[in-house]
mmCIF file of N, CA, C and O in Angstrom:
data_model
loop_
_atom_site.group_PDB
_atom_site.id
_atom_site.type_symbol
_atom_site.label_atom_id
_atom_site.label_comp_id
_atom_site.label_asym_id
_atom_site.label_seq_id
_atom_site.Cartn_x
_atom_site.Cartn_y
_atom_site.Cartn_z
ATOM 1 N N UNK A 1 -8.651 2.963 -7.251
ATOM 2 C CA UNK A 1 -8.431 2.304 -5.971
ATOM 3 C C UNK A 1 -9.169 0.974 -5.945
ATOM 4 O O UNK A 1 -8.649 -0.014 -5.445
ATOM 5 N N UNK A 2 -10.371 0.947 -6.510
ATOM 6 C CA UNK A 2 -11.148 -0.296 -6.531
ATOM 7 C C UNK A 2 -10.449 -1.372 -7.364
ATOM 8 O O UNK A 2 -10.367 -2.534 -6.945
ATOM 9 N N UNK A 3 -9.922 -0.983 -8.511
ATOM 10 C CA UNK A 3 -9.214 -1.943 -9.372
ATOM 11 C C UNK A 3 -8.001 -2.494 -8.623
ATOM 12 O O UNK A 3 -7.749 -3.703 -8.635
ATOM 13 N N UNK A 4 -7.249 -1.626 -7.947
ATOM 14 C CA UNK A 4 -6.111 -2.083 -7.167
ATOM 15 C C UNK A 4 -6.564 -3.065 -6.089
ATOM 16 O O UNK A 4 -5.934 -4.104 -5.883
ATOM 17 N N UNK A 5 -7.636 -2.743 -5.405
ATOM 18 C CA UNK A 5 -8.135 -3.614 -4.338
ATOM 19 C C UNK A 5 -8.494 -4.993 -4.876
ATOM 20 O O UNK A 5 -8.129 -6.013 -4.285
ATOM 21 N N UNK A 6 -9.169 -5.045 -6.005
ATOM 22 C CA UNK A 6 -9.549 -6.324 -6.603
ATOM 23 C C UNK A 6 -8.300 -7.127 -6.994
ATOM 24 O O UNK A 6 -8.192 -8.322 -6.681
ATOM 25 N N UNK A 7 -7.346 -6.479 -7.651
ATOM 26 C CA UNK A 7 -6.121 -7.170 -8.064
ATOM 27 C C UNK A 7 -5.342 -7.645 -6.838
ATOM 28 O O UNK A 7 -4.847 -8.769 -6.791
ATOM 29 N N UNK A 8 -5.239 -6.804 -5.830
ATOM 30 C CA UNK A 8 -4.510 -7.141 -4.617
ATOM 31 C C UNK A 8 -5.145 -8.340 -3.899
ATOM 32 O O UNK A 8 -4.445 -9.272 -3.495
ATOM 33 N N UNK A 9 -6.455 -8.317 -3.765
ATOM 34 C CA UNK A 9 -7.146 -9.434 -3.115
ATOM 35 C C UNK A 9 -7.004 -10.717 -3.925
ATOM 36 O O UNK A 9 -6.818 -11.799 -3.370
ATOM 37 N N UNK A 10 -7.086 -10.622 -5.231
ATOM 38 C CA UNK A 10 -6.973 -11.798 -6.100
ATOM 39 C C UNK A 10 -5.553 -12.369 -6.077
ATOM 40 O O UNK A 10 -5.361 -13.570 -6.145
ATOM 41 N N UNK A 11 -4.576 -11.513 -5.962
ATOM 42 C CA UNK A 11 -3.189 -11.969 -5.970
ATOM 43 C C UNK A 11 -2.774 -12.589 -4.641
ATOM 44 O O UNK A 11 -2.080 -13.607 -4.627
ATOM 45 N N UNK A 12 -3.198 -12.010 -3.539
ATOM 46 C CA UNK A 12 -2.685 -12.442 -2.244
ATOM 47 C C UNK A 12 -3.730 -13.097 -1.332
ATOM 48 O O UNK A 12 -3.469 -14.140 -0.752
ATOM 49 N N UNK A 13 -4.889 -12.496 -1.197
ATOM 50 C CA UNK A 13 -5.851 -12.954 -0.198
ATOM 51 C C UNK A 13 -6.615 -14.205 -0.619
ATOM 52 O O UNK A 13 -6.633 -15.207 0.103
ATOM 53 N N UNK A 14 -7.236 -14.164 -1.766
ATOM 54 C CA UNK A 14 -8.096 -15.263 -2.218
ATOM 55 C C UNK A 14 -7.344 -16.591 -2.340
ATOM 56 O O UNK A 14 -7.830 -17.611 -1.837
ATOM 57 N N UNK A 15 -6.169 -16.625 -2.964
ATOM 58 C CA UNK A 15 -5.487 -17.928 -3.088
ATOM 59 C C UNK A 15 -5.168 -18.581 -1.740
ATOM 60 O O UNK A 15 -5.224 -19.801 -1.622
ATOM 61 N N UNK A 16 -4.865 -17.793 -0.750
ATOM 62 C CA UNK A 16 -4.466 -18.358 0.544
ATOM 63 C C UNK A 16 -5.644 -18.626 1.466
ATOM 64 O O UNK A 16 -5.596 -19.552 2.273
ATOM 65 N N UNK A 17 -6.689 -17.847 1.356
ATOM 66 C CA UNK A 17 -7.837 -18.029 2.237
ATOM 67 C C UNK A 17 -8.881 -18.994 1.693
ATOM 68 O O UNK A 17 -9.545 -19.671 2.456
ATOM 69 N N UNK A 18 -9.023 -19.033 0.382
ATOM 70 C CA UNK A 18 -10.125 -19.797 -0.193
ATOM 71 C C UNK A 18 -9.695 -20.901 -1.162
ATOM 72 O O UNK A 18 -10.431 -21.851 -1.364
ATOM 73 N N UNK A 19 -8.532 -20.772 -1.781
ATOM 74 C CA UNK A 19 -8.135 -21.736 -2.805
ATOM 75 C C UNK A 19 -7.063 -22.708 -2.334
ATOM 76 O O UNK A 19 -6.657 -23.581 -3.097
ATOM 77 N N UNK A 20 -6.607 -22.565 -1.106
ATOM 78 C CA UNK A 20 -5.604 -23.484 -0.577
ATOM 79 C C UNK A 20 -4.310 -23.445 -1.354
ATOM 80 O O UNK A 20 -3.815 -24.483 -1.796
ATOM 81 N N UNK A 21 -3.735 -22.281 -1.513
ATOM 82 C CA UNK A 21 -2.502 -22.116 -2.271
ATOM 83 C C UNK A 21 -1.405 -23.034 -1.748
ATOM 84 O O UNK A 21 -1.263 -23.243 -0.548
ATOM 85 N N UNK A 22 -0.631 -23.581 -2.675
ATOM 86 C CA UNK A 22 0.467 -24.482 -2.330
ATOM 87 C C UNK A 22 1.700 -23.722 -1.834
ATOM 88 O O UNK A 22 2.570 -24.302 -1.194
ATOM 89 N N UNK A 23 1.786 -22.441 -2.161
ATOM 90 C CA UNK A 23 2.949 -21.642 -1.775
ATOM 91 C C UNK A 23 2.626 -20.793 -0.550
ATOM 92 O O UNK A 23 1.462 -20.590 -0.210
ATOM 93 N N UNK A 24 3.660 -20.291 0.085
ATOM 94 C CA UNK A 24 3.458 -19.431 1.251
ATOM 95 C C UNK A 24 3.106 -18.017 0.795
ATOM 96 O O UNK A 24 3.395 -17.614 -0.336
ATOM 97 N N UNK A 25 2.506 -17.262 1.703
ATOM 98 C CA UNK A 25 2.167 -15.871 1.409
ATOM 99 C C UNK A 25 3.448 -15.080 1.132
ATOM 100 O O UNK A 25 3.494 -14.255 0.218
ATOM 101 N N UNK A 26 4.493 -15.334 1.900
ATOM 102 C CA UNK A 26 5.764 -14.632 1.713
ATOM 103 C C UNK A 26 6.320 -14.894 0.313
ATOM 104 O O UNK A 26 6.824 -13.975 -0.349
ATOM 105 N N UNK A 27 6.236 -16.128 -0.147
ATOM 106 C CA UNK A 27 6.718 -16.465 -1.486
ATOM 107 C C UNK A 27 5.920 -15.719 -2.551
ATOM 108 O O UNK A 27 6.501 -15.170 -3.494
ATOM 109 N N UNK A 28 4.606 -15.681 -2.411
ATOM 110 C CA UNK A 28 3.766 -14.998 -3.395
ATOM 111 C C UNK A 28 4.036 -13.494 -3.423
ATOM 112 O O UNK A 28 4.050 -12.878 -4.487
ATOM 113 N N UNK A 29 4.252 -12.897 -2.253
ATOM 114 C CA UNK A 29 4.565 -11.463 -2.188
ATOM 115 C C UNK A 29 5.908 -11.201 -2.867
ATOM 116 O O UNK A 29 6.019 -10.310 -3.718
ATOM 117 N N UNK A 30 6.932 -11.956 -2.500
ATOM 118 C CA UNK A 30 8.256 -11.774 -3.097
ATOM 119 C C UNK A 30 8.218 -11.997 -4.609
ATOM 120 O O UNK A 30 8.816 -11.248 -5.376
ATOM 121 N N UNK A 31 7.478 -13.004 -5.039
ATOM 122 C CA UNK A 31 7.373 -13.315 -6.458
ATOM 123 C C UNK A 31 6.654 -12.205 -7.222
ATOM 124 O O UNK A 31 7.095 -11.793 -8.296
ATOM 125 N N UNK A 32 5.543 -11.731 -6.675
ATOM 126 C CA UNK A 32 4.770 -10.678 -7.348
ATOM 127 C C UNK A 32 5.582 -9.398 -7.485
ATOM 128 O O UNK A 32 5.574 -8.747 -8.532
ATOM 129 N N UNK A 33 6.312 -9.046 -6.426
ATOM 130 C CA UNK A 33 7.060 -7.796 -6.448
ATOM 131 C C UNK A 33 8.377 -7.889 -7.209
ATOM 132 O O UNK A 33 9.069 -6.891 -7.361
ATOM 133 N N UNK A 34 8.739 -9.056 -7.712
ATOM 134 C CA UNK A 34 9.893 -9.178 -8.602
ATOM 135 C C UNK A 34 9.525 -8.718 -10.007
ATOM 136 O O UNK A 34 10.406 -8.436 -10.814
ATOM 137 N N UNK A 35 8.235 -8.645 -10.301
ATOM 138 C CA UNK A 35 7.764 -8.162 -11.604
ATOM 139 C C UNK A 35 7.828 -6.640 -11.625
ATOM 140 O O UNK A 35 7.229 -5.981 -10.767
ATOM 141 N N UNK A 36 8.545 -6.082 -12.608
ATOM 142 C CA UNK A 36 8.642 -4.620 -12.676
ATOM 143 C C UNK A 36 7.289 -3.969 -12.927
ATOM 144 O O UNK A 36 7.009 -2.900 -12.401
ATOM 145 N N UNK A 37 6.423 -4.619 -13.690
ATOM 146 C CA UNK A 37 5.098 -4.057 -13.967
ATOM 147 C C UNK A 37 4.249 -4.050 -12.695
ATOM 148 O O UNK A 37 3.650 -3.030 -12.338
ATOM 149 N N UNK A 38 4.210 -5.180 -11.993
ATOM 150 C CA UNK A 38 3.391 -5.270 -10.782
ATOM 151 C C UNK A 38 3.908 -4.314 -9.710
ATOM 152 O O UNK A 38 3.129 -3.614 -9.065
ATOM 153 N N UNK A 39 5.229 -4.263 -9.520
ATOM 154 C CA UNK A 39 5.797 -3.368 -8.518
ATOM 155 C C UNK A 39 5.516 -1.905 -8.856
ATOM 156 O O UNK A 39 5.137 -1.122 -7.978
ATOM 157 N N UNK A 40 5.670 -1.540 -10.122
ATOM 158 C CA UNK A 40 5.416 -0.152 -10.532
ATOM 159 C C UNK A 40 3.946 0.212 -10.371
ATOM 160 O O UNK A 40 3.618 1.308 -9.890
ATOM 161 N N UNK A 41 3.055 -0.691 -10.761
ATOM 162 C CA UNK A 41 1.629 -0.409 -10.598
ATOM 163 C C UNK A 41 1.236 -0.331 -9.125
ATOM 164 O O UNK A 41 0.389 0.476 -8.746
ATOM 165 N N UNK A 42 1.863 -1.139 -8.291
ATOM 166 C CA UNK A 42 1.588 -1.105 -6.860
ATOM 167 C C UNK A 42 2.011 0.241 -6.267
ATOM 168 O O UNK A 42 1.266 0.860 -5.513
ATOM 169 N N UNK A 43 3.199 0.711 -6.637
ATOM 170 C CA UNK A 43 3.668 2.007 -6.144
ATOM 171 C C UNK A 43 2.765 3.120 -6.670
ATOM 172 O O UNK A 43 2.399 4.041 -5.919
ATOM 173 N N UNK A 44 2.381 3.062 -7.932
ATOM 174 C CA UNK A 44 1.468 4.068 -8.495
ATOM 175 C C UNK A 44 0.137 4.061 -7.754
ATOM 176 O O UNK A 44 -0.427 5.128 -7.448
ATOM 177 N N UNK A 45 -0.369 2.881 -7.433
ATOM 178 C CA UNK A 45 -1.622 2.784 -6.685
ATOM 179 C C UNK A 45 -1.474 3.392 -5.293
ATOM 180 O O UNK A 45 -2.413 4.014 -4.776
ATOM 181 N N UNK A 46 -0.300 3.260 -4.689
ATOM 182 C CA UNK A 46 -0.074 3.837 -3.365
ATOM 183 C C UNK A 46 -0.013 5.360 -3.426
ATOM 184 O O UNK A 46 -0.459 6.048 -2.504
ATOM 185 N N UNK A 47 0.514 5.896 -4.524
ATOM 186 C CA UNK A 47 0.509 7.355 -4.714
ATOM 187 C C UNK A 47 -0.930 7.843 -4.835
ATOM 188 O O UNK A 47 -1.315 8.851 -4.216
ATOM 189 N N UNK A 48 -1.740 7.137 -5.597
ATOM 190 C CA UNK A 48 -3.156 7.497 -5.741
ATOM 191 C C UNK A 48 -3.866 7.364 -4.403
ATOM 192 O O UNK A 48 -4.674 8.226 -4.027
ATOM 193 N N UNK A 49 -3.574 6.298 -3.668
ATOM 194 C CA UNK A 49 -4.169 6.120 -2.345
ATOM 195 C C UNK A 49 -3.784 7.270 -1.421
ATOM 196 O O UNK A 49 -4.621 7.776 -0.669
ATOM 197 N N UNK A 50 -2.524 7.698 -1.464
ATOM 198 C CA UNK A 50 -2.083 8.826 -0.645
ATOM 199 C C UNK A 50 -2.846 10.099 -0.978
ATOM 200 O O UNK A 50 -3.276 10.831 -0.077
ATOM 201 N N UNK A 51 -3.039 10.373 -2.255
ATOM 202 C CA UNK A 51 -3.810 11.550 -2.665
ATOM 203 C C UNK A 51 -5.254 11.434 -2.185
ATOM 204 O O UNK A 51 -5.856 12.417 -1.720
ATOM 205 N N UNK A 52 -5.800 10.247 -2.286
ATOM 206 C CA UNK A 52 -7.175 9.996 -1.839
ATOM 207 C C UNK A 52 -7.291 10.212 -0.325
ATOM 208 O O UNK A 52 -8.239 10.847 0.149
ATOM 209 N N UNK A 53 -6.345 9.695 0.433
ATOM 210 C CA UNK A 53 -6.362 9.867 1.883
ATOM 211 C C UNK A 53 -6.187 11.326 2.275
ATOM 212 O O UNK A 53 -6.824 11.804 3.224
ATOM 213 N N UNK A 54 -5.316 12.029 1.586
ATOM 214 C CA UNK A 54 -5.112 13.449 1.868
ATOM 215 C C UNK A 54 -6.403 14.232 1.679
ATOM 216 O O UNK A 54 -6.808 15.012 2.541
ATOM 217 N N UNK A 55 -7.048 13.989 0.575
ATOM 218 C CA UNK A 55 -8.316 14.658 0.302
ATOM 219 C C UNK A 55 -9.385 14.237 1.325
ATOM 220 O O UNK A 55 -10.109 15.071 1.860
ATOM 221 N N UNK A 56 -9.469 12.957 1.591
ATOM 222 C CA UNK A 56 -10.482 12.449 2.511
ATOM 223 C C UNK A 56 -10.305 12.956 3.926
ATOM 224 O O UNK A 56 -11.284 13.272 4.614
ATOM 225 N N UNK A 57 -9.068 13.030 4.388
ATOM 226 C CA UNK A 57 -8.789 13.530 5.744
ATOM 227 C C UNK A 57 -9.291 14.960 5.890
ATOM 228 O O UNK A 57 -9.999 15.289 6.850
ATOM 229 N N UNK A 58 -8.929 15.792 4.934
ATOM 230 C CA UNK A 58 -9.346 17.193 4.995
ATOM 231 C C UNK A 58 -10.847 17.346 4.785
ATOM 232 O O UNK A 58 -11.498 18.153 5.444
ATOM 233 N N UNK A 59 -11.411 16.558 3.907
ATOM 234 C CA UNK A 59 -12.849 16.638 3.645
ATOM 235 C C UNK A 59 -13.681 16.192 4.844
ATOM 236 O O UNK A 59 -14.782 16.693 5.066
ATOM 237 N N UNK A 60 -13.157 15.237 5.615
ATOM 238 C CA UNK A 60 -13.884 14.774 6.805
ATOM 239 C C UNK A 60 -14.086 15.926 7.786
ATOM 240 O O UNK A 60 -15.171 16.095 8.338
ATOM 241 N N UNK A 61 -13.054 16.720 7.995
ATOM 242 C CA UNK A 61 -13.185 17.858 8.901
ATOM 243 C C UNK A 61 -14.080 18.938 8.313
ATOM 244 O O UNK A 61 -14.812 19.610 9.038
ATOM 245 N N UNK A 62 -14.035 19.094 7.009
ATOM 246 C CA UNK A 62 -14.928 20.052 6.340
ATOM 247 C C UNK A 62 -16.380 19.623 6.512
ATOM 248 O O UNK A 62 -17.245 20.431 6.827
ATOM 249 N N UNK A 63 -16.657 18.348 6.334
ATOM 250 C CA UNK A 63 -18.016 17.821 6.467
ATOM 251 C C UNK A 63 -18.551 18.016 7.875
ATOM 252 O O UNK A 63 -19.732 18.334 8.065
ATOM 253 N N UNK A 64 -17.686 17.818 8.864
ATOM 254 C CA UNK A 64 -18.110 17.967 10.261
ATOM 255 C C UNK A 64 -18.194 19.432 10.685
ATOM 256 O O UNK A 64 -18.635 19.731 11.789
ATOM 257 N N UNK A 65 -17.774 20.338 9.816
ATOM 258 C CA UNK A 65 -17.817 21.758 10.137
ATOM 259 C C UNK A 65 -16.674 22.196 11.024
ATOM 260 O O UNK A 65 -16.732 23.244 11.663
ATOM 261 N N UNK A 66 -15.624 21.392 11.092
ATOM 262 C CA UNK A 66 -14.496 21.696 11.967
ATOM 263 C C UNK A 66 -13.322 22.308 11.221
ATOM 264 O O UNK A 66 -12.233 22.425 11.767
ATOM 265 N N UNK A 67 -13.526 22.721 9.985
ATOM 266 C CA UNK A 67 -12.455 23.286 9.169
ATOM 267 C C UNK A 67 -12.627 24.805 9.124
ATOM 268 O O UNK A 67 -13.171 25.359 8.191
ATOM 269 N N UNK A 68 -12.164 25.482 10.166
ATOM 270 C CA UNK A 68 -12.239 26.941 10.170
ATOM 271 C C UNK A 68 -10.846 27.520 9.941
ATOM 272 O O UNK A 68 -9.871 26.797 9.810
ATOM 273 N N UNK A 69 -10.762 28.832 9.902
ATOM 274 C CA UNK A 69 -9.486 29.481 9.585
ATOM 275 C C UNK A 69 -8.390 29.163 10.599
ATOM 276 O O UNK A 69 -7.219 29.086 10.250
ATOM 277 N N UNK A 70 -8.774 28.961 11.851
ATOM 278 C CA UNK A 70 -7.794 28.680 12.903
ATOM 279 C C UNK A 70 -7.135 27.310 12.711
ATOM 280 O O UNK A 70 -5.945 27.147 12.968
ATOM 281 N N UNK A 71 -7.913 26.333 12.274
ATOM 282 C CA UNK A 71 -7.410 24.960 12.173
ATOM 283 C C UNK A 71 -7.144 24.485 10.747
ATOM 284 O O UNK A 71 -6.680 23.362 10.560
ATOM 285 N N UNK A 72 -7.431 25.300 9.748
ATOM 286 C CA UNK A 72 -7.306 24.862 8.355
ATOM 287 C C UNK A 72 -5.883 24.425 8.007
ATOM 288 O O UNK A 72 -5.675 23.342 7.457
ATOM 289 N N UNK A 73 -4.895 25.253 8.327
ATOM 290 C CA UNK A 73 -3.512 24.922 7.959
ATOM 291 C C UNK A 73 -2.984 23.716 8.748
ATOM 292 O O UNK A 73 -2.394 22.821 8.152
ATOM 293 N N UNK A 74 -3.198 23.639 10.077
ATOM 294 C CA UNK A 74 -2.742 22.430 10.788
ATOM 295 C C UNK A 74 -3.411 21.150 10.279
ATOM 296 O O UNK A 74 -2.754 20.109 10.167
ATOM 297 N N UNK A 75 -4.704 21.208 9.949
ATOM 298 C CA UNK A 75 -5.396 20.033 9.421
ATOM 299 C C UNK A 75 -4.839 19.626 8.067
ATOM 300 O O UNK A 75 -4.674 18.442 7.781
ATOM 301 N N UNK A 76 -4.540 20.615 7.250
ATOM 302 C CA UNK A 76 -3.960 20.323 5.932
ATOM 303 C C UNK A 76 -2.584 19.677 6.104
ATOM 304 O O UNK A 76 -2.258 18.697 5.422
ATOM 305 N N UNK A 77 -1.792 20.192 7.021
ATOM 306 C CA UNK A 77 -0.459 19.647 7.265
ATOM 307 C C UNK A 77 -0.533 18.217 7.803
ATOM 308 O O UNK A 77 0.166 17.324 7.317
ATOM 309 N N UNK A 78 -1.389 17.989 8.790
ATOM 310 C CA UNK A 78 -1.530 16.653 9.370
ATOM 311 C C UNK A 78 -2.059 15.671 8.320
ATOM 312 O O UNK A 78 -1.583 14.538 8.226
ATOM 313 N N UNK A 79 -3.030 16.094 7.529
ATOM 314 C CA UNK A 79 -3.575 15.239 6.475
ATOM 315 C C UNK A 79 -2.521 14.860 5.446
ATOM 316 O O UNK A 79 -2.432 13.705 5.018
ATOM 317 N N UNK A 80 -1.702 15.818 5.055
ATOM 318 C CA UNK A 80 -0.648 15.555 4.084
ATOM 319 C C UNK A 80 0.415 14.621 4.662
ATOM 320 O O UNK A 80 0.853 13.679 3.992
ATOM 321 N N UNK A 81 0.807 14.867 5.913
ATOM 322 C CA UNK A 81 1.794 13.981 6.556
ATOM 323 C C UNK A 81 1.260 12.563 6.713
ATOM 324 O O UNK A 81 1.984 11.589 6.474
ATOM 325 N N UNK A 82 -0.004 12.430 7.097
ATOM 326 C CA UNK A 82 -0.625 11.110 7.230
ATOM 327 C C UNK A 82 -0.644 10.394 5.885
ATOM 328 O O UNK A 82 -0.265 9.216 5.782
ATOM 329 N N UNK A 83 -1.065 11.092 4.838
ATOM 330 C CA UNK A 83 -1.136 10.500 3.504
ATOM 331 C C UNK A 83 0.250 10.084 3.017
ATOM 332 O O UNK A 83 0.414 9.004 2.435
ATOM 333 N N UNK A 84 1.259 10.912 3.259
ATOM 334 C CA UNK A 84 2.619 10.570 2.868
ATOM 335 C C UNK A 84 3.141 9.360 3.637
ATOM 336 O O UNK A 84 3.775 8.475 3.057
ATOM 337 N N UNK A 85 2.857 9.312 4.917
ATOM 338 C CA UNK A 85 3.297 8.189 5.736
ATOM 339 C C UNK A 85 2.711 6.874 5.226
ATOM 340 O O UNK A 85 3.424 5.885 5.066
ATOM 341 N N UNK A 86 1.427 6.871 4.939
ATOM 342 C CA UNK A 86 0.763 5.660 4.439
ATOM 343 C C UNK A 86 1.300 5.289 3.053
ATOM 344 O O UNK A 86 1.657 4.130 2.805
ATOM 345 N N UNK A 87 1.368 6.263 2.146
ATOM 346 C CA UNK A 87 1.820 5.982 0.776
ATOM 347 C C UNK A 87 3.269 5.496 0.753
ATOM 348 O O UNK A 87 3.586 4.505 0.088
ATOM 349 N N UNK A 88 4.145 6.160 1.482
ATOM 350 C CA UNK A 88 5.557 5.753 1.508
ATOM 351 C C UNK A 88 5.701 4.412 2.225
ATOM 352 O O UNK A 88 6.458 3.543 1.780
ATOM 353 N N UNK A 89 4.972 4.230 3.311
ATOM 354 C CA UNK A 89 5.052 2.976 4.050
ATOM 355 C C UNK A 89 4.649 1.774 3.217
ATOM 356 O O UNK A 89 5.376 0.777 3.154
ATOM 357 N N UNK A 90 3.516 1.872 2.548
ATOM 358 C CA UNK A 90 3.068 0.752 1.724
ATOM 359 C C UNK A 90 3.883 0.616 0.439
ATOM 360 O O UNK A 90 4.033 -0.487 -0.085
ATOM 361 N N UNK A 91 4.420 1.710 -0.074
ATOM 362 C CA UNK A 91 5.269 1.638 -1.271
ATOM 363 C C UNK A 91 6.618 0.999 -0.968
ATOM 364 O O UNK A 91 7.291 0.499 -1.871
ATOM 365 N N UNK A 92 7.007 1.015 0.287
ATOM 366 C CA UNK A 92 8.312 0.455 0.634
ATOM 367 C C UNK A 92 8.372 -1.054 0.377
ATOM 368 O O UNK A 92 9.433 -1.581 0.056
ATOM 369 N N UNK A 93 7.254 -1.757 0.498
ATOM 370 C CA UNK A 93 7.269 -3.205 0.279
ATOM 371 C C UNK A 93 7.659 -3.588 -1.147
ATOM 372 O O UNK A 93 8.601 -4.372 -1.328
ATOM 373 N N UNK A 94 6.989 -3.073 -2.175
ATOM 374 C CA UNK A 94 7.424 -3.459 -3.525
ATOM 375 C C UNK A 94 8.829 -2.962 -3.841
ATOM 376 O O UNK A 94 9.577 -3.637 -4.557
ATOM 377 N N UNK A 95 9.219 -1.820 -3.302
ATOM 378 C CA UNK A 95 10.566 -1.299 -3.554
ATOM 379 C C UNK A 95 11.612 -2.213 -2.914
ATOM 380 O O UNK A 95 12.606 -2.574 -3.547
ATOM 381 N N UNK A 96 11.379 -2.591 -1.662
ATOM 382 C CA UNK A 96 12.318 -3.481 -0.971
ATOM 383 C C UNK A 96 12.436 -4.832 -1.669
ATOM 384 O O UNK A 96 13.529 -5.371 -1.809
ATOM 385 N N UNK A 97 11.317 -5.381 -2.098
ATOM 386 C CA UNK A 97 11.349 -6.688 -2.752
ATOM 387 C C UNK A 97 11.894 -6.601 -4.176
ATOM 388 O O UNK A 97 12.646 -7.470 -4.600
ATOM 389 N N UNK A 98 11.508 -5.570 -4.932
ATOM 390 C CA UNK A 98 11.951 -5.466 -6.328
ATOM 391 C C UNK A 98 13.473 -5.296 -6.404
ATOM 392 O O UNK A 98 14.138 -5.942 -7.207
ATOM 393 N N UNK A 99 14.007 -4.419 -5.574
ATOM 394 C CA UNK A 99 15.447 -4.181 -5.586
ATOM 395 C C UNK A 99 16.192 -5.137 -4.650
ATOM 396 O O UNK A 99 17.398 -5.042 -4.516
ATOM 397 N N UNK A 100 15.464 -6.023 -4.021
ATOM 398 C CA UNK A 100 16.005 -7.039 -3.114
ATOM 399 C C UNK A 100 16.919 -6.419 -2.054
ATOM 400 O O UNK A 100 17.997 -6.932 -1.757
ATOM 401 N N UNK A 101 16.451 -5.330 -1.500
ATOM 402 C CA UNK A 101 17.182 -4.668 -0.424
ATOM 403 C C UNK A 101 17.180 -5.602 0.788
ATOM 404 O O UNK A 101 16.160 -6.188 1.124
ATOM 405 N N UNK A 102 18.319 -5.727 1.417
ATOM 406 C CA UNK A 102 18.522 -6.620 2.567
ATOM 407 C C UNK A 102 18.459 -8.097 2.183
ATOM 408 O O UNK A 102 18.468 -8.954 3.062
ATOM 409 N N UNK A 103 18.329 -8.429 0.902
ATOM 410 C CA UNK A 103 18.308 -9.822 0.469
ATOM 411 C C UNK A 103 17.058 -10.590 0.868
ATOM 412 O O UNK A 103 17.054 -11.819 0.851
ATOM 413 N N UNK A 104 16.005 -9.900 1.196
ATOM 414 C CA UNK A 104 14.774 -10.558 1.658
ATOM 415 C C UNK A 104 14.166 -11.416 0.560
ATOM 416 O O UNK A 104 13.812 -12.574 0.795
ATOM 417 N N UNK A 105 14.037 -10.871 -0.641
ATOM 418 C CA UNK A 105 13.415 -11.625 -1.734
ATOM 419 C C UNK A 105 14.229 -12.869 -2.069
ATOM 420 O O UNK A 105 13.663 -13.943 -2.287
ATOM 421 N N UNK A 106 15.542 -12.737 -2.085
ATOM 422 C CA UNK A 106 16.395 -13.889 -2.382
ATOM 423 C C UNK A 106 16.213 -14.988 -1.347
ATOM 424 O O UNK A 106 16.109 -16.163 -1.688
ATOM 425 N N UNK A 107 16.167 -14.611 -0.079
ATOM 426 C CA UNK A 107 16.001 -15.595 0.986
ATOM 427 C C UNK A 107 14.658 -16.303 0.913
ATOM 428 O O UNK A 107 14.555 -17.478 1.255
ATOM 429 N N UNK A 108 13.638 -15.610 0.473
ATOM 430 C CA UNK A 108 12.302 -16.209 0.377
ATOM 431 C C UNK A 108 12.169 -17.063 -0.883
ATOM 432 O O UNK A 108 11.660 -18.184 -0.836
ATOM 433 N N UNK A 109 12.636 -16.535 -2.001
ATOM 434 C CA UNK A 109 12.471 -17.227 -3.280
ATOM 435 C C UNK A 109 13.469 -18.365 -3.468
ATOM 436 O O UNK A 109 13.169 -19.340 -4.156
ATOM 437 N N UNK A 110 14.649 -18.261 -2.877
ATOM 438 C CA UNK A 110 15.679 -19.290 -3.025
ATOM 439 C C UNK A 110 16.268 -19.605 -1.656
ATOM 440 O O UNK A 110 17.406 -19.257 -1.367
ATOM 441 N N UNK A 111 15.510 -20.256 -0.790
ATOM 442 C CA UNK A 111 16.030 -20.537 0.553
ATOM 443 C C UNK A 111 17.221 -21.482 0.487
ATOM 444 O O UNK A 111 17.301 -22.349 -0.380
ATOM 445 N N UNK A 112 18.145 -21.273 1.406
ATOM 446 C CA UNK A 112 19.318 -22.160 1.442
ATOM 447 C C UNK A 112 18.912 -23.515 1.994
ATOM 448 O O UNK A 112 18.063 -23.635 2.865
ATOM 449 N N UNK A 113 19.486 -24.534 1.459
ATOM 450 C CA UNK A 113 19.142 -25.895 1.858
ATOM 451 C C UNK A 113 20.047 -26.400 2.943
ATOM 452 O O UNK A 113 21.109 -26.188 3.168
#
């Protein structure tokens, strides 16, 4: 997760906030997600993030002592649904851009004149 965070910040945040990038953020996102390697690694990182969130959600209740037999299954279900929602939600961006669903990447990378 840390490696993903560093790569993500270096690719998108640092150039626009500190280096005065000449391109727009939308262009950089569309361009990065056109790479099959970057898009695949981004989706893989989101799967790992989802697993991490699932574990963390359940562990938080365990740490607080709120994970008893009555609430164990509902907490596990809510944690899994939350983790899936986050992982699928964030994975949708590279998928949408890589496969150019709705033509978003084309419109950003090759705007009509």
